[in-house]
Short mmCIF file of C-alpha atoms and ligand atoms in Angstrom, two decimals:
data_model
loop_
_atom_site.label_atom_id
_atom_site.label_comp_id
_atom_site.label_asym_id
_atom_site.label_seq_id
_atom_site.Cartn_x
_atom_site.Cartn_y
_atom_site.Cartn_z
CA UNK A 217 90.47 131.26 111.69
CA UNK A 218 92.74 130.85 114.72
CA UNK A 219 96.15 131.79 112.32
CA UNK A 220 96.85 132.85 108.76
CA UNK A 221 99.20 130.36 107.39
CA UNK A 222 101.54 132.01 105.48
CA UNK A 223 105.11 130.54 103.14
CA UNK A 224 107.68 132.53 104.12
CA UNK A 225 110.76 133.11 101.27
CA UNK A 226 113.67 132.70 103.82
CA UNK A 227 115.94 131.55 101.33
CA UNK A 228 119.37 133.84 102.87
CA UNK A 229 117.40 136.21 104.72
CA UNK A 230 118.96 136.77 108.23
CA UNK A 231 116.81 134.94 111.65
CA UNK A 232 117.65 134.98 115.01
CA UNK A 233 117.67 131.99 116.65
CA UNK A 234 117.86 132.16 120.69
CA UNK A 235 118.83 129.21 122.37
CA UNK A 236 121.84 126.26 122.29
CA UNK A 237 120.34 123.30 123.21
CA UNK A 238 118.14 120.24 121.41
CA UNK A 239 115.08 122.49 120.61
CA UNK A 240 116.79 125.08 119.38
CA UNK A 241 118.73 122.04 117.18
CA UNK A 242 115.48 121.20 115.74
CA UNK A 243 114.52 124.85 114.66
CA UNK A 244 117.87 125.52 113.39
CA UNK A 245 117.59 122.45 111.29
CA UNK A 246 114.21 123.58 110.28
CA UNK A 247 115.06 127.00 109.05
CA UNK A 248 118.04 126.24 107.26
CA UNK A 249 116.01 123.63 105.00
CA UNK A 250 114.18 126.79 104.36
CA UNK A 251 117.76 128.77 103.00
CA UNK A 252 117.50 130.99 106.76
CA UNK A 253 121.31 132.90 107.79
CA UNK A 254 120.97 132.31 111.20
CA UNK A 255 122.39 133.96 113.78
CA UNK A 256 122.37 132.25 117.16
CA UNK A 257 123.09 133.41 120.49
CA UNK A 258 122.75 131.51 123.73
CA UNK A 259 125.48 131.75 126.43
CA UNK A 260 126.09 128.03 125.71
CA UNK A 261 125.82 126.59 122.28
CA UNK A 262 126.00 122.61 121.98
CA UNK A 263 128.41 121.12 119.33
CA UNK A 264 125.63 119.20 117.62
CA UNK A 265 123.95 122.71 117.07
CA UNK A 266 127.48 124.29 116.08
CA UNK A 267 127.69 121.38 113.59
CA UNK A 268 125.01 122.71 111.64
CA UNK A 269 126.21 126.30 111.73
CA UNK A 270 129.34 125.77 109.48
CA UNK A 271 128.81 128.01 106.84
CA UNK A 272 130.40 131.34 107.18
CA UNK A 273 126.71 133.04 106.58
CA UNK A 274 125.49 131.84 109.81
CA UNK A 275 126.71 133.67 113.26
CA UNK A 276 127.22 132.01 116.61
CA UNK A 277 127.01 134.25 119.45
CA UNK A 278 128.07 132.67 123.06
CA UNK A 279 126.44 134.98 125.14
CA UNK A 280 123.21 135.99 126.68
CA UNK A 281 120.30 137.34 124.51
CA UNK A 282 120.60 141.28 124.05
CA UNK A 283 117.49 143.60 122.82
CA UNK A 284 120.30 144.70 119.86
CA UNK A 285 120.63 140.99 118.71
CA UNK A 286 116.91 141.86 116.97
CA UNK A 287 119.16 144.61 114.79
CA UNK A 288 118.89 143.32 110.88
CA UNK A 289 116.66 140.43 111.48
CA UNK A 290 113.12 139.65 109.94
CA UNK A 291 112.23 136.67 111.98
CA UNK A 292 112.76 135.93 115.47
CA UNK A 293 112.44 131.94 117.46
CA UNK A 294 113.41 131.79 121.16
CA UNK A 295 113.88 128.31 121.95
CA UNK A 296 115.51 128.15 125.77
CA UNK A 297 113.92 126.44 128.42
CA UNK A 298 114.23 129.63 130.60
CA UNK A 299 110.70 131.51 130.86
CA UNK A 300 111.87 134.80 131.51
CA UNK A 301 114.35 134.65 128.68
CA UNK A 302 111.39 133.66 126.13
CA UNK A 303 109.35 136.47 128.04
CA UNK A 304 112.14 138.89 127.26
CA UNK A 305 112.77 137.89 123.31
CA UNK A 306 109.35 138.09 122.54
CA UNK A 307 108.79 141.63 124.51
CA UNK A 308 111.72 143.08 122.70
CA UNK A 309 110.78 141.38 119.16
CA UNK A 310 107.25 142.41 118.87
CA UNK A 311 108.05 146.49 120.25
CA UNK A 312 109.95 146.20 117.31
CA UNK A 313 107.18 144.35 114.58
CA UNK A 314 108.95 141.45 114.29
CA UNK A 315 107.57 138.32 113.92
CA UNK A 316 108.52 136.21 116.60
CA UNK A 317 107.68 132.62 117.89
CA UNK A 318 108.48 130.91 121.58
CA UNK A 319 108.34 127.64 121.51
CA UNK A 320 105.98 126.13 124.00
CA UNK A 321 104.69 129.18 124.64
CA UNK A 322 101.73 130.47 122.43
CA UNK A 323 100.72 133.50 124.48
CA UNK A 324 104.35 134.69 123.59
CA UNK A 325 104.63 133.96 120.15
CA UNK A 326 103.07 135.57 116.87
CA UNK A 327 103.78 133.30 114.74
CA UNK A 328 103.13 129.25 114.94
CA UNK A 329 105.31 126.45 113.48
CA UNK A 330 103.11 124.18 111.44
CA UNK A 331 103.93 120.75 111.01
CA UNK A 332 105.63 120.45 107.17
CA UNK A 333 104.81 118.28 104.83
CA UNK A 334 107.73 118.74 102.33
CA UNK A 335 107.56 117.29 98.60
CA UNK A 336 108.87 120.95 97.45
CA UNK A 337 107.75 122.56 95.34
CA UNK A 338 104.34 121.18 97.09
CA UNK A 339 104.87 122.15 100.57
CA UNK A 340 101.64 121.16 102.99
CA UNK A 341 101.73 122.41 106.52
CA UNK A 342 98.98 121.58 109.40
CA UNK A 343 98.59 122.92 112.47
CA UNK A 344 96.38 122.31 115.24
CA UNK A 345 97.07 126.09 116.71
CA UNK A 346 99.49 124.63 119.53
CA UNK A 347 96.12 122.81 120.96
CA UNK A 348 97.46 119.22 120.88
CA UNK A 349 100.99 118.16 119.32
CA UNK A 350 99.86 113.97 118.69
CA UNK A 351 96.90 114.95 116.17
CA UNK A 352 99.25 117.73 114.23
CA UNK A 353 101.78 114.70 114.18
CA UNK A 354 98.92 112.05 113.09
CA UNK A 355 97.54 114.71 110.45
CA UNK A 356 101.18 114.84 109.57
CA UNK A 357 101.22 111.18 108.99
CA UNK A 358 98.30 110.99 106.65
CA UNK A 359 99.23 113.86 104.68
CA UNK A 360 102.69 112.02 104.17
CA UNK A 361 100.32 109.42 103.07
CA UNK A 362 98.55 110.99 100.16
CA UNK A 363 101.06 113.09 98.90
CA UNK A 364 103.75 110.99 98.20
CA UNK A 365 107.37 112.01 96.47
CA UNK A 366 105.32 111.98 93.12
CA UNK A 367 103.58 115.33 93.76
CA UNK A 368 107.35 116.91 93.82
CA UNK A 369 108.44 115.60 90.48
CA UNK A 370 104.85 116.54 89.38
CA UNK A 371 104.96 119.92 90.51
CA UNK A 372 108.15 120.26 89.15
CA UNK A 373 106.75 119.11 85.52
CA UNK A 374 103.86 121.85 85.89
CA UNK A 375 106.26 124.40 87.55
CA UNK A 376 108.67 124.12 84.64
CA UNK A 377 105.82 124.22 81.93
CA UNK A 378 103.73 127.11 83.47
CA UNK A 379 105.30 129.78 81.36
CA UNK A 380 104.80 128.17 78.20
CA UNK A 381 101.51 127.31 78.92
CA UNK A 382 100.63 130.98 79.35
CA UNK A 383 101.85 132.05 76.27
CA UNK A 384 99.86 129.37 74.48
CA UNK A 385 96.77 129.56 76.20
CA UNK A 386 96.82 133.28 77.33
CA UNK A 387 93.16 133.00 79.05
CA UNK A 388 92.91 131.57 82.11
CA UNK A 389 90.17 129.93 82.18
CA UNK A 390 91.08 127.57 79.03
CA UNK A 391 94.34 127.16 80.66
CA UNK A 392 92.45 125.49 84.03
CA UNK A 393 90.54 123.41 81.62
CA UNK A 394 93.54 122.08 80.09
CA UNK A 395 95.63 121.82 83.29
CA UNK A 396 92.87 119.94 84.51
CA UNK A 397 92.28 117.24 81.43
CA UNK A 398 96.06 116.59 81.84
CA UNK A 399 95.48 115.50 85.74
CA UNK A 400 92.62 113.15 84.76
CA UNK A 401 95.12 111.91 82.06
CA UNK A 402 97.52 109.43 82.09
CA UNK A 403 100.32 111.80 82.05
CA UNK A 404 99.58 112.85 85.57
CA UNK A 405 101.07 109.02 86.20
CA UNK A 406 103.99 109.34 83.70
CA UNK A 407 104.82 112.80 85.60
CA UNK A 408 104.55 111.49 88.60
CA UNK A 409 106.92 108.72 87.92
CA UNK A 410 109.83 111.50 86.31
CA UNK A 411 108.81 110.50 82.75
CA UNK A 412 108.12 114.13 81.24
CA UNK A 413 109.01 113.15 77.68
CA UNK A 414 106.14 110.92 77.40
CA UNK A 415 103.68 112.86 80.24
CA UNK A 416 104.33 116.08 77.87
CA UNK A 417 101.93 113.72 74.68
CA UNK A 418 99.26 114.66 77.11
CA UNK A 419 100.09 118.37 78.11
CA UNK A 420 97.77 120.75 76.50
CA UNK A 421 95.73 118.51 74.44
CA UNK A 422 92.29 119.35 74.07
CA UNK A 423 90.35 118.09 77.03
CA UNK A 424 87.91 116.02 74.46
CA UNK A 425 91.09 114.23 72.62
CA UNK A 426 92.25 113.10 75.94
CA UNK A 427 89.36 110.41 77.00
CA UNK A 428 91.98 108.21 76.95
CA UNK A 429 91.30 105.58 79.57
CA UNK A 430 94.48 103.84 81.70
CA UNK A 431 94.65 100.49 83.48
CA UNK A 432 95.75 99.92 87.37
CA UNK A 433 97.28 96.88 87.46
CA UNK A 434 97.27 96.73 91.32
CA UNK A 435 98.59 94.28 94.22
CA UNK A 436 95.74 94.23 97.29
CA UNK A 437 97.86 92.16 99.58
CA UNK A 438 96.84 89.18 100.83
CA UNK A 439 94.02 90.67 102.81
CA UNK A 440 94.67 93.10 105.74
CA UNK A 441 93.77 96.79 104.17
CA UNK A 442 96.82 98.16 106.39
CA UNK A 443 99.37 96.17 104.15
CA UNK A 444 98.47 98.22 100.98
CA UNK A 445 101.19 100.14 99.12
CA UNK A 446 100.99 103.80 99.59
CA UNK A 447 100.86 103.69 95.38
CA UNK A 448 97.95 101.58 95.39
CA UNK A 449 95.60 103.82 97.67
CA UNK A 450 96.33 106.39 95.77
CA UNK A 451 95.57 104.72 92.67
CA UNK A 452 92.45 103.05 94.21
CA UNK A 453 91.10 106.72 94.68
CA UNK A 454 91.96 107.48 91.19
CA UNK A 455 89.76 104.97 90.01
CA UNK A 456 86.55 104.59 87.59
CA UNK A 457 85.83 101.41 88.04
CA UNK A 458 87.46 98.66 89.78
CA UNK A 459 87.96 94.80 88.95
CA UNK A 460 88.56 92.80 91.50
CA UNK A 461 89.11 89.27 92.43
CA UNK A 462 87.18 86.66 95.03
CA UNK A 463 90.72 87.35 96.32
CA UNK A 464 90.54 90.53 97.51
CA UNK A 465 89.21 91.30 101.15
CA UNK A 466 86.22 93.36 101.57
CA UNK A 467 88.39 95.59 103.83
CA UNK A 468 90.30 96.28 101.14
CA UNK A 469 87.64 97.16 98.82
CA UNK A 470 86.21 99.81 101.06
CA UNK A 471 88.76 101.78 100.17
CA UNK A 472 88.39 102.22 97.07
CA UNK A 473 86.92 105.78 95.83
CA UNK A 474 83.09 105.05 97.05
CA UNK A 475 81.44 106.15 94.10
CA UNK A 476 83.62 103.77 91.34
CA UNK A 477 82.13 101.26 89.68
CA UNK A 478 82.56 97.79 91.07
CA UNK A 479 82.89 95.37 88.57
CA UNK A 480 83.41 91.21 90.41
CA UNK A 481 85.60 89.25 87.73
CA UNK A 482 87.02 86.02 90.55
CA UNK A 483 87.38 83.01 89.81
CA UNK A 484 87.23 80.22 92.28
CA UNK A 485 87.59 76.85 92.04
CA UNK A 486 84.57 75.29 90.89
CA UNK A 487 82.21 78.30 90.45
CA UNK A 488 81.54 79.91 87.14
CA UNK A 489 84.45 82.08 86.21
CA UNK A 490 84.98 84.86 84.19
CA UNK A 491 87.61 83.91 81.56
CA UNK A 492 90.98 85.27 81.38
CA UNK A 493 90.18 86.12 77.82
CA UNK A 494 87.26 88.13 79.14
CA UNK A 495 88.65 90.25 81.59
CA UNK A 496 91.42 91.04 78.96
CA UNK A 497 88.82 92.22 76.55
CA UNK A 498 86.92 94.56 79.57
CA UNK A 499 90.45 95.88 80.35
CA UNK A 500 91.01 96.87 77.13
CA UNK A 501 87.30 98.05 76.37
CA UNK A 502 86.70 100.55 79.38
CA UNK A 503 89.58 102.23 79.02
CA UNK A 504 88.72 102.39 75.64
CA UNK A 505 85.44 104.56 77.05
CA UNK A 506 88.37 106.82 78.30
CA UNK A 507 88.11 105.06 82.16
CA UNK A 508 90.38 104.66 84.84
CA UNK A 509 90.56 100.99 85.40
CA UNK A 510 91.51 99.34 88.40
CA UNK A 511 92.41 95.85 88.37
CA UNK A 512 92.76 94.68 91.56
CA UNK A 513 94.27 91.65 91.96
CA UNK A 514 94.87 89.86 95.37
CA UNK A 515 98.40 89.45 96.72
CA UNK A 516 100.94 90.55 94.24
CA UNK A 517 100.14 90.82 90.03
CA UNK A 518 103.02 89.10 88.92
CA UNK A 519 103.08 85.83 91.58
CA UNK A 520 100.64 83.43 90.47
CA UNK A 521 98.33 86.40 89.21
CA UNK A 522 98.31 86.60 85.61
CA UNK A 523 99.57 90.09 85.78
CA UNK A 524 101.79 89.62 83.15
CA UNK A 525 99.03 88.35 80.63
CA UNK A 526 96.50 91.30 81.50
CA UNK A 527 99.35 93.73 80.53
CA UNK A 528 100.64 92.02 77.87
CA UNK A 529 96.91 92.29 76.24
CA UNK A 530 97.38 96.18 77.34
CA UNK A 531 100.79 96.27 75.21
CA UNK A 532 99.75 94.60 72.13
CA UNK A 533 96.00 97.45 72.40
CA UNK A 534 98.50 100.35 72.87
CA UNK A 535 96.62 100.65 75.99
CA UNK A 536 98.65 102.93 79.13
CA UNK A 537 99.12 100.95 82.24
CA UNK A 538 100.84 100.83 85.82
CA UNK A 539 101.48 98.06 87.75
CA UNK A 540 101.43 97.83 91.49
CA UNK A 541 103.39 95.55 94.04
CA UNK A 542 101.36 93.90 96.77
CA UNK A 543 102.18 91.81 99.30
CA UNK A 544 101.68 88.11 98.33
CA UNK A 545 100.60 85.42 100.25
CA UNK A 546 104.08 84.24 101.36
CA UNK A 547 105.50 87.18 103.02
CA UNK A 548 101.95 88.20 104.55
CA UNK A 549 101.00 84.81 105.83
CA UNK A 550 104.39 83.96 107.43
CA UNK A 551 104.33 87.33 109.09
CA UNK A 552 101.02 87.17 110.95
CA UNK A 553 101.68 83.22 111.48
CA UNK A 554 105.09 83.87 112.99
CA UNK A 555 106.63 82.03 110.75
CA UNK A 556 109.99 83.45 109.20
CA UNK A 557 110.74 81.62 105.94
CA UNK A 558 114.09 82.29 106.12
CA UNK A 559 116.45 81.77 108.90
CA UNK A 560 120.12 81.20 109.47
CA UNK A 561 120.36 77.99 111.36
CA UNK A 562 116.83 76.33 109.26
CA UNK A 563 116.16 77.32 106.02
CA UNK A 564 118.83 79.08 103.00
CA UNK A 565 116.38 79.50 100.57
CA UNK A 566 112.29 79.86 99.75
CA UNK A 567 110.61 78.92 96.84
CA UNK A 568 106.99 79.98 95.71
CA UNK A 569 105.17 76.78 94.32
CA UNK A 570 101.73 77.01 92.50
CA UNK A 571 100.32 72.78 94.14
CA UNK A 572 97.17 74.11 91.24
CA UNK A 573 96.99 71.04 88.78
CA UNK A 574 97.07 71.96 85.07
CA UNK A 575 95.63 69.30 82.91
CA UNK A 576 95.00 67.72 86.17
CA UNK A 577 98.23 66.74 86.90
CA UNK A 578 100.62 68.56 89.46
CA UNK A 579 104.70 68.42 87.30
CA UNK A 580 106.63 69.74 89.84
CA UNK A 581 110.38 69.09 90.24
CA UNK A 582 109.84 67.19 93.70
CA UNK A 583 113.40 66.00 93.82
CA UNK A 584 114.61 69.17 93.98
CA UNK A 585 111.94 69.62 96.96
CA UNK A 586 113.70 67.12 98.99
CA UNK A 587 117.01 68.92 100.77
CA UNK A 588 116.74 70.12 104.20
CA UNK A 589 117.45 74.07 104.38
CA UNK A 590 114.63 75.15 102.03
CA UNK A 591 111.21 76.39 102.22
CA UNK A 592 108.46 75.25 100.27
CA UNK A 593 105.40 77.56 100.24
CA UNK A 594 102.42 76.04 97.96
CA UNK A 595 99.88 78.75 96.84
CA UNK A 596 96.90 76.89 95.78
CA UNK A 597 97.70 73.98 96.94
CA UNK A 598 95.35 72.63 99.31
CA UNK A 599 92.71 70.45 97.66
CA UNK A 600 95.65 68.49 96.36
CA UNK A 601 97.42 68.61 100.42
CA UNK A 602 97.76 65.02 100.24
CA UNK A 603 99.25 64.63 96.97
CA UNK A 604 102.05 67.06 97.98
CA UNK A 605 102.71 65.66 101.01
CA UNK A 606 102.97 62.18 99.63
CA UNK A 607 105.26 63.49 96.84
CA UNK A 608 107.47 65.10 99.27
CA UNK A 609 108.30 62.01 101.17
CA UNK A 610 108.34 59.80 98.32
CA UNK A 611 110.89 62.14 97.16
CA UNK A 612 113.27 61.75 100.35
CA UNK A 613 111.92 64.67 102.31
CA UNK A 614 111.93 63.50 105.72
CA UNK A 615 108.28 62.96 107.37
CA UNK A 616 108.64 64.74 110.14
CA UNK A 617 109.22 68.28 108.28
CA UNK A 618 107.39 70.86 109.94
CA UNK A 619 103.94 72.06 107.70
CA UNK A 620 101.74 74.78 108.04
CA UNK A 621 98.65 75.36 107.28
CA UNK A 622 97.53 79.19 106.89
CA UNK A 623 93.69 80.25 106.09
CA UNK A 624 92.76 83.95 105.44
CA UNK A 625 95.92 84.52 106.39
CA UNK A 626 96.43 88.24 108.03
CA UNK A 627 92.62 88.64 108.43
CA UNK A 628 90.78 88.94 111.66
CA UNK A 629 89.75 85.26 110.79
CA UNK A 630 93.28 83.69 110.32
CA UNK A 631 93.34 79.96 111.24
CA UNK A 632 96.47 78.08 111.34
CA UNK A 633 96.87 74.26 111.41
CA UNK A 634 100.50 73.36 112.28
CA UNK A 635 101.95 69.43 112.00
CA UNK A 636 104.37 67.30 109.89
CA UNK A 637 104.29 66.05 106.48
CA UNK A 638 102.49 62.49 107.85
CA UNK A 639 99.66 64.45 109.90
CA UNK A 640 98.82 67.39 108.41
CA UNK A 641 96.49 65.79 106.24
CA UNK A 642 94.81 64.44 109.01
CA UNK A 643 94.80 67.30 111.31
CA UNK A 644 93.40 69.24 108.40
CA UNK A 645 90.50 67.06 108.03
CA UNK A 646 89.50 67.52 111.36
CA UNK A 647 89.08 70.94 110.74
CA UNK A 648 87.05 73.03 109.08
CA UNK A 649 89.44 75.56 107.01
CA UNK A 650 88.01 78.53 104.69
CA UNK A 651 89.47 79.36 101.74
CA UNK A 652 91.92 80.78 100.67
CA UNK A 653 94.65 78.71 102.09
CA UNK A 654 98.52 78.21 101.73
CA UNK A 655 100.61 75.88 102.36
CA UNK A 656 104.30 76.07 104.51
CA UNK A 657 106.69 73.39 104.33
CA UNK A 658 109.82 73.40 106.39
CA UNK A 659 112.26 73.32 109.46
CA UNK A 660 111.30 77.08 109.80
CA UNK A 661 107.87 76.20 110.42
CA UNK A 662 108.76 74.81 113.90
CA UNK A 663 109.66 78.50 115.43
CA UNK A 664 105.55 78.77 114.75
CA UNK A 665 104.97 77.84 118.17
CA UNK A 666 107.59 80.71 120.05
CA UNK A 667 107.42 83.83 117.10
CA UNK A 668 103.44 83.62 116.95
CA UNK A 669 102.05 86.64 118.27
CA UNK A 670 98.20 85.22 117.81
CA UNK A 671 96.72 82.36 118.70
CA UNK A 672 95.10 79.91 116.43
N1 LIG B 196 98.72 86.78 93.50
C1 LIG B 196 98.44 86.15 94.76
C2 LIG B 196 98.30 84.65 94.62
C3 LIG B 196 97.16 84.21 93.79
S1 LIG B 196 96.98 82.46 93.74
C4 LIG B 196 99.53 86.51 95.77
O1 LIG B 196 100.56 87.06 95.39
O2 LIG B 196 99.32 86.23 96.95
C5 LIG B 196 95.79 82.19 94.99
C6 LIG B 196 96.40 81.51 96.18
O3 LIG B 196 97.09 82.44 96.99
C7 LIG B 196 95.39 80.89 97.11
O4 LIG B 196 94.95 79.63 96.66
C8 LIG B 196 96.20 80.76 98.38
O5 LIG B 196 97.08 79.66 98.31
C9 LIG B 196 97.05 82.01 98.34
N2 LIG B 196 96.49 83.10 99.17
C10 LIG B 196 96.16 84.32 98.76
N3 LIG B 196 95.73 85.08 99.78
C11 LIG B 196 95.80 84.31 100.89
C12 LIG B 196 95.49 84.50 102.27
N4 LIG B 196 95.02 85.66 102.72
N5 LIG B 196 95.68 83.47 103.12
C13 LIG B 196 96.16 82.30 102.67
N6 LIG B 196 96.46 82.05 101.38
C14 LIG B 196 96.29 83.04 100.50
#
């Protein structure tokens, strides 16, 4: 091991601080989130720096550094951009022990700042021993990633509860155990979310009484794995088994934990579906078995998804759930496409349409389709293309309204078929689209051709 990392308790314990300019900003800022009395001397000290300094506990000294600045200090930083100063600092703070660091400078320093992950009272720091700054900051970025804000209110939860817990379950080993049933439980959600009354049900119940399974009700986007939530990864790593959609990308389903179950519940027009009904009933009976279930569901749950039926089965069974946001098909496609559906001088408002038939029949409102200065995007809507378009002139929208035509939209294999409500259907024909497809109507359509940054 290159360095023992080490949390220092700096909460108003007195650091020098050498230097006045922009680094020595950022390790002034740095040590203060920390509760550090700084003292800071550098012969000039910038006003942004000063700013930070306001607090009567903190001393600025205008001067140059001087061997008896190290008097009453326990940690030392030189942050100037003169080498012999750094040189001198360091000299002078390790004759007398004290820890010192030089920033830049490794040979000089005995201590290292790690980059800090902060969701205190979980603090993560990585380092990669002053060898390469970009990967620290890229392992910064993914540990930002998996530990979100929850982990703090968590922590907090098992902080506050730690004493109690050690009364009740003096032995340590019985007190893991139980720790650990609550993480697999759903209270480790409910914590994370701040809701401690209810996470407490499931605080030091016996591991065997808490098989109690939970459901994921989880938005994958509209394909592209990068456009997950943070929430859902972390949930899709949580995960017993998953059930997923024709919907959902394979990209996206390689993240999921590799050794959950994978369970394939689409429906698609046409081919032999699993009913609604049934995939309510497997919900409920899994995490029944005491499973986590994910339910992946493409796009978002709750637009065009049936979300709000799964969960309403999960209500009425008692059943503890969570339900994810995802990026539907709207907002994804238009993105990728280049198509904005909103825009000052073109469109005032958007409206989400499903174009699927129920009973065969398509009852939309189409007069209220026919105004200028409004997007129409139709999910499901393309075996019926020609009905719509018909409808929409028939209803007074003018013919030459801008459409789009978006298939596996923000994949690799994104086509896009751009015309106007009288040759779309025709242009569409010509081409060979793959499911699934949507369906943009409107003046905004016609910036396709200048915002796109792919081409079709
Ligand atoms: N809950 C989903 C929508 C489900 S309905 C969401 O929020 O996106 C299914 C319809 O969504 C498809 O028929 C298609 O119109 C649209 N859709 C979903 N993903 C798509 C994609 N990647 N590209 C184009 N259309 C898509």
């Amino acid at each position: 091991m290159d360095y023992f990392p080490l949390y220092f308790d700096l909460r108003g314990q007195p650091c020098l601080l050498v230097g006045g300019g922009e680094i020595a900003y950022r390790k002034a800022e740095l040590l203060l989130r920390a509760g550090a009395e700084l003292k800071v001397v550098a012969p000039v000290i910038s006003s942004r720096l000063r700013s930070l300094l306001v607090s009567h506990t903190h001393e600025i000294i205008e001067r140059a550094f001087e061997p008896h600045d190290l008097e009453n200090v326990i940690l030392v930083v030189s942050a100037t951009d003169v080498r012999e100063v750094n040189e001198q600092v360091s000299i002078a703070a390790k004759a007398r022990q004290l820890p010192v660091n030089v920033v830049d400078s490794p040979d000089l320093c005995s201590f290292i700042f790690p980059a800090v992950i902060d969701r205190s009272p979980v603090i993560a720091a990585v380092s990669t021993g002053g060898r390469s700054p970009v990967l620290t900051r890229w392992l910064r970025e993914l540990l930002e990633s998996l530990i979100g804000d929850g982990y703090a209110v968590l922590g907090r939860f098992l902080g506050e509860r730690r004493n109690d817990m050690k009364q009740t379950w003096p032995d340590v080993q019985e007190r893991r155990r139980i720790t650990e049933a609550f993480m697999q439980s759903p209270g480790f959600g409910l914590a994370m979310q701040g809701d401690y009354q209810a996470a407490e049900k499931y605080l030091g119940q016996h591991p065997d009484d808490l098989m109690q399974g939970e459901v994921y009700v989880v938005g994958a986007g509209p394909g592209d794995p990068d456009l997950l939530t943070l929430k859902a990864l972390q949930l899709m790593q949580r995960a017993d088994v998953v059930l997923y959609d024709s919907l959902v990308s394979d990209a996206v389903l390689d993240r999921v934990r590799r050794d959950a179950r994978r369970e394939y519940v689409g429906k698609r027009g046409g081919d032999t579906s699993t009913s609604q009904t049934s995939i309510n009933d497997l919900l409920v009976q899994y995490a029944r078995q005491g499973e986590r279930v994910l339910r992946l569901k493409g796009g978002d749950p709750f637009v065009f998804g049936r979300g709000g039926e799964e969960i309403e089965t999960l209500v009425d069974e008692g059943i503890p759930f969570q339900v994810v946001p995802g990026i539907t098909a709207a907002t994804g496609c238009a993105a990728y496409a280049g198509i904005p559906l909103t825009h000052r001088d073109y469109s005032q408002s958007v409206r989400f349409v499903t174009g699927h038939p129920k009973d065969g029949e398509v009852r939309l409102e189409w007069q209220e389709f026919a105004h200028a200065n409004q997007t129409i995007v139709f999910y499901m809507g393309l075996g019926g293309l020609e009905r719509i378009t018909c409808n929409l002139i028939e209803h007074g929208r003018a013919p030459q309204t801008p459409v789009a035509i978006i298939a596996k939209g923000t994949l690799p294999e994104q086509q896009i078929v751009v015309g106007n409500l009288e040759d779309i259907v025709s242009k569409v024909r010509a081409k060979q689209l793959a499911r699934p497809t949507l369906i943009i109507v409107g003046e905004v359509v016609s910036l396709y051709d200048r915002l796109s940054r792919q081409s079709t």
